[in-house]
mmCIF file with all atom_site columns, C-alpha atoms in Angstrom:
data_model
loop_
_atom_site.group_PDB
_atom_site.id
_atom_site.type_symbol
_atom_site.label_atom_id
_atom_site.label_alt_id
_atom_site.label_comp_id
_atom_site.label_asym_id
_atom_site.label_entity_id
_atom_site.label_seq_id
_atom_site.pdbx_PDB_ins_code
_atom_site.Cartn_x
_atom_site.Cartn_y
_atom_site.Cartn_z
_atom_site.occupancy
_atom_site.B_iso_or_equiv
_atom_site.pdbx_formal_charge
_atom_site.auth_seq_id
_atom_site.auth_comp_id
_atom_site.auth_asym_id
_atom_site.auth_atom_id
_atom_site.pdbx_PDB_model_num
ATOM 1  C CA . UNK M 1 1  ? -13.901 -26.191 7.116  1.00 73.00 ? 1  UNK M CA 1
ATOM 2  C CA . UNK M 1 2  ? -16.203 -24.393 9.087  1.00 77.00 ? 2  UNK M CA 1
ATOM 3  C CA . UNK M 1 3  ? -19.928 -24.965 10.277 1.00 82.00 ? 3  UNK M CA 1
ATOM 4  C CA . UNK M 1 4  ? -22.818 -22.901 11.587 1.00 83.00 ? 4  UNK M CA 1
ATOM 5  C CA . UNK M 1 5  ? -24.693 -24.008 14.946 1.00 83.00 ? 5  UNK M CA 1
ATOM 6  C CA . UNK M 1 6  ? -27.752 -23.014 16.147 1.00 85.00 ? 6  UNK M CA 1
ATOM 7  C CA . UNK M 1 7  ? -28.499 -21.751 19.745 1.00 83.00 ? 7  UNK M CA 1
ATOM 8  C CA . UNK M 1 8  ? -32.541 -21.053 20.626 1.00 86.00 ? 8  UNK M CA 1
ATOM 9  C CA . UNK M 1 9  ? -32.782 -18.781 23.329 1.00 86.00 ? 9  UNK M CA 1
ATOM 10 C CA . UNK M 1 10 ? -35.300 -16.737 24.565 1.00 88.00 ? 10 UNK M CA 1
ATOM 11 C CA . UNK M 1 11 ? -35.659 -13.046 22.955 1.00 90.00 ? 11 UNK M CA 1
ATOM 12 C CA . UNK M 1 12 ? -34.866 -11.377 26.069 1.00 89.00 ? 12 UNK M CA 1
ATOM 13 C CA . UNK M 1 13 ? -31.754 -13.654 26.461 1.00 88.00 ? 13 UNK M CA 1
ATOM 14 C CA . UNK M 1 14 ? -30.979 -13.551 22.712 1.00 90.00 ? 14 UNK M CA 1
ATOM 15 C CA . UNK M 1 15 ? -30.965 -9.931  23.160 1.00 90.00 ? 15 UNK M CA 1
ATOM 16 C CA . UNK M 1 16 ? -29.093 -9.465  26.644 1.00 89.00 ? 16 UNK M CA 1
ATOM 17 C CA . UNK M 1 17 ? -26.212 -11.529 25.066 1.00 89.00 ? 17 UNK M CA 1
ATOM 18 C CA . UNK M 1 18 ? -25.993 -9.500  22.004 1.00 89.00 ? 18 UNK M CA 1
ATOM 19 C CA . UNK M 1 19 ? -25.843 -6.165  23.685 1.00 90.00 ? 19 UNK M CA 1
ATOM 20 C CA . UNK M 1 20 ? -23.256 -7.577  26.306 1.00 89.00 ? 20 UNK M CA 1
ATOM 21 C CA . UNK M 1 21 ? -21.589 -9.035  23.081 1.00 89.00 ? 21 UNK M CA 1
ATOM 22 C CA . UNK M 1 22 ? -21.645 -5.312  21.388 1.00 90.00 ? 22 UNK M CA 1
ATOM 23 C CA . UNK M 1 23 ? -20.544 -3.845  24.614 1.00 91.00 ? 23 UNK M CA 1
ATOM 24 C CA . UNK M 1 24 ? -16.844 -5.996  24.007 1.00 89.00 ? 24 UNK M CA 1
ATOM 25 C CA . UNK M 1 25 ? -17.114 -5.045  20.687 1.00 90.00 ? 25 UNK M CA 1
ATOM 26 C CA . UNK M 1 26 ? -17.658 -8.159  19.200 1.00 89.00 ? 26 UNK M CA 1
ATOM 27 C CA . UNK M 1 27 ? -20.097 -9.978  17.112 1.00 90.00 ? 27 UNK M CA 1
ATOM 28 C CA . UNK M 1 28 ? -22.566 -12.382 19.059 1.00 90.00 ? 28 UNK M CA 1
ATOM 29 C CA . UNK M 1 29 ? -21.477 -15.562 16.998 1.00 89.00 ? 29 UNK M CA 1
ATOM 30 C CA . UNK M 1 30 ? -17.682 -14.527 18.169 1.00 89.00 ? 30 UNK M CA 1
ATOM 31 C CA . UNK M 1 31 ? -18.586 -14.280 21.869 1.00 89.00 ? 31 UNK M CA 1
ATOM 32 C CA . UNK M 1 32 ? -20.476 -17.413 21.908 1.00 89.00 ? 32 UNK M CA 1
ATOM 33 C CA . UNK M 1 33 ? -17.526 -18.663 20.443 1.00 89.00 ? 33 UNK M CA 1
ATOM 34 C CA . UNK M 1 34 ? -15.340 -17.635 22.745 1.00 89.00 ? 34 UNK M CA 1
ATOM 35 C CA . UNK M 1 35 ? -17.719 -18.398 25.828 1.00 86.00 ? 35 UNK M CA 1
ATOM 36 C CA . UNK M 1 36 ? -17.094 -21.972 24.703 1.00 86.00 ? 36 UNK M CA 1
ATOM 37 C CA . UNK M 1 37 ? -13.926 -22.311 23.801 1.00 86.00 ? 37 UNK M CA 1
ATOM 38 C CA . UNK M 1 38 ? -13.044 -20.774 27.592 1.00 83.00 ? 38 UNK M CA 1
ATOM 39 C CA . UNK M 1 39 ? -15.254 -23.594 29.210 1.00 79.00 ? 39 UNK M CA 1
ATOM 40 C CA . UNK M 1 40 ? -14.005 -26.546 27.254 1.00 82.00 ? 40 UNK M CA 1
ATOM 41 C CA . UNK M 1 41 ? -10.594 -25.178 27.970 1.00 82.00 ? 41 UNK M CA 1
ATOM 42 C CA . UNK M 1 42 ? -11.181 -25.064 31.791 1.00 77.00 ? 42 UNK M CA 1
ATOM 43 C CA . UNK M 1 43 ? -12.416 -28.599 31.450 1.00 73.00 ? 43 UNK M CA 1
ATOM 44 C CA . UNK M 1 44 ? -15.902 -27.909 32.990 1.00 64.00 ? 44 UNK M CA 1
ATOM 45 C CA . UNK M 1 45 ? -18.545 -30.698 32.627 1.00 64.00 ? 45 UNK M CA 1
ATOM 46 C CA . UNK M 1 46 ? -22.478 -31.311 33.358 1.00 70.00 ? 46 UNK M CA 1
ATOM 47 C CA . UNK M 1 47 ? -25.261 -30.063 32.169 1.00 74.00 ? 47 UNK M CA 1
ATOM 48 C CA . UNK M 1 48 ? -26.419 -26.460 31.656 1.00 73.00 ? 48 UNK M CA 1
ATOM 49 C CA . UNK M 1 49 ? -29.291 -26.461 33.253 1.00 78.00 ? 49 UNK M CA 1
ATOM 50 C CA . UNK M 1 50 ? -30.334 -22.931 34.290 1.00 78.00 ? 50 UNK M CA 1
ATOM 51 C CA . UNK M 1 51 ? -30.165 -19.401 32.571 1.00 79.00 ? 51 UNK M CA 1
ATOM 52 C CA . UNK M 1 52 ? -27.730 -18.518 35.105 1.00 77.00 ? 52 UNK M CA 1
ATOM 53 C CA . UNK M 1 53 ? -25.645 -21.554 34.262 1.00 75.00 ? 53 UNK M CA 1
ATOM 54 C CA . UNK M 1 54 ? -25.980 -20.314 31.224 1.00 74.00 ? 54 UNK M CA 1
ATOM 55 C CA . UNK M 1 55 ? -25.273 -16.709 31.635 1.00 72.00 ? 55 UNK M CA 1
ATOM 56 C CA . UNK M 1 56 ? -21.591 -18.013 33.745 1.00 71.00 ? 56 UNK M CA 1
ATOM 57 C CA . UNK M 1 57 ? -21.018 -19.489 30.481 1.00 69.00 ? 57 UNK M CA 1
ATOM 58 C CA . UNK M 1 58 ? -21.641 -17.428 28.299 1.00 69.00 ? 58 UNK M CA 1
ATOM 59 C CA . UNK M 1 59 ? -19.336 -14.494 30.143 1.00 65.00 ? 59 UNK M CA 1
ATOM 60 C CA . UNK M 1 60 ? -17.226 -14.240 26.704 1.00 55.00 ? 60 UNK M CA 1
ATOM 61 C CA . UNK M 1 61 ? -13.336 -14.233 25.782 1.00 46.00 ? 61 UNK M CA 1
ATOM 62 C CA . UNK M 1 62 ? -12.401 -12.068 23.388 1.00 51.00 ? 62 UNK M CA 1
ATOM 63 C CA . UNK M 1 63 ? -11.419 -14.014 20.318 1.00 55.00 ? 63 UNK M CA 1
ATOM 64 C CA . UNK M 1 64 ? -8.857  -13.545 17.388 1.00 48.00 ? 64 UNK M CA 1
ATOM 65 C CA . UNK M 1 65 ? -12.456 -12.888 14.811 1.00 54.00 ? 65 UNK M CA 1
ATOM 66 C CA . UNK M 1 66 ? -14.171 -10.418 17.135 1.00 58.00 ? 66 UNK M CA 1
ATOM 67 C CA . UNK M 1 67 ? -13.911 -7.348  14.766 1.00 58.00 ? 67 UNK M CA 1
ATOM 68 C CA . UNK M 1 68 ? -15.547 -9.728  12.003 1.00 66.00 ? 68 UNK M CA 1
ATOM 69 C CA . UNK M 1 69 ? -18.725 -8.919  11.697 1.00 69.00 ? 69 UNK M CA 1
ATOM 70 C CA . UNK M 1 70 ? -21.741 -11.488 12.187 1.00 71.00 ? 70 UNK M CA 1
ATOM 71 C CA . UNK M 1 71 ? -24.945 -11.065 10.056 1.00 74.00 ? 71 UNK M CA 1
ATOM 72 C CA . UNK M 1 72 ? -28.171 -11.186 11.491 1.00 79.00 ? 72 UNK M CA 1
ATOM 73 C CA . UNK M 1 73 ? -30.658 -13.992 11.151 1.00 82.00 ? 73 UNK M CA 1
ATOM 74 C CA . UNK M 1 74 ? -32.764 -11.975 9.229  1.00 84.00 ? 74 UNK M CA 1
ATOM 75 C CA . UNK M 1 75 ? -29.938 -11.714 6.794  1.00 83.00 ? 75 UNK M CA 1
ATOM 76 C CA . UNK M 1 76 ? -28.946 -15.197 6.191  1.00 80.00 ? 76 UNK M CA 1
ATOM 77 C CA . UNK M 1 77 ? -32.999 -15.757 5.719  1.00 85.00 ? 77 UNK M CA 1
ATOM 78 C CA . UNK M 1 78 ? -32.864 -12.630 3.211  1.00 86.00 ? 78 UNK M CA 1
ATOM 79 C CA . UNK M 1 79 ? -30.041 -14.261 1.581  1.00 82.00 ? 79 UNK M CA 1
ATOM 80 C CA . UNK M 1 80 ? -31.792 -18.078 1.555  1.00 83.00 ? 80 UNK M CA 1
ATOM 81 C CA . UNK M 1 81 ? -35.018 -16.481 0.445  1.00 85.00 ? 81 UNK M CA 1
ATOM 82 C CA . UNK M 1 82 ? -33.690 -15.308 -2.486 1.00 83.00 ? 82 UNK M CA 1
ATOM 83 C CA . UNK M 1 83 ? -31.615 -18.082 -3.159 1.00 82.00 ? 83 UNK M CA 1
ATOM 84 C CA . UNK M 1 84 ? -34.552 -20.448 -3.795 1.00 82.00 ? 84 UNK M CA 1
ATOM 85 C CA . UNK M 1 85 ? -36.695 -18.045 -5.574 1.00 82.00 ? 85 UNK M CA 1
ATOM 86 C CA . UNK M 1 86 ? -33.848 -17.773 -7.831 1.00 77.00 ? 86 UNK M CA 1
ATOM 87 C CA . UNK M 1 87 ? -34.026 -21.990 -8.287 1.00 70.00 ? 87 UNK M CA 1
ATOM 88 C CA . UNK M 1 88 ? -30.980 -21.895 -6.554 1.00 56.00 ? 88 UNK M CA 1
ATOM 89 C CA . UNK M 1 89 ? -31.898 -25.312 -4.265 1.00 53.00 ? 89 UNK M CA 1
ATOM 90 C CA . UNK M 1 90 ? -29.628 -28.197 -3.037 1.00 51.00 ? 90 UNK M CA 1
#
């Protein structure tokens, strides 16, 4: 089973990561992914408590999904939008 998580970031930072994450040719969601996996795999603990701590995190391993493709925000919205206004509610 799978879950989503969200992540607020700052636009610039939201951005920065997605380009860096198109530049390795994978989708953001995947290079979060992997960002994470790496650091719980090195063992790392503490806080993140800086962009740049943040950034070092966030550096990216390529992961076994990467050529999936992630949708936008603005298309899960599109896609919960019209969900409910088709009485489609949980």
């Amino acid at each position: 089973m799978s879950t989503r998580v969200q992540v607020v970031l700052d636009e610039s930072e939201r951005e920065a990561f997605r380009r860096r994450a198109e530049a390795e040719g994978m989708s953001l969601s995947a290079w979060f992914l992997g960002a994470a996996r790496r650091r719980f795999a090195e063992g790392r603990t503490g806080p993140l408590t800086d962009s740049r701590a943040l950034s070092a995190f966030l550096a990216g391993v390529p992961d076994a999904r990467a050529a999936e493709r992630e949708p936008e925000w603005e298309e899960h919205l599109s896609v919960m939008t019209a969900s409910r206004a088709g009485g489609h509610r949980r």
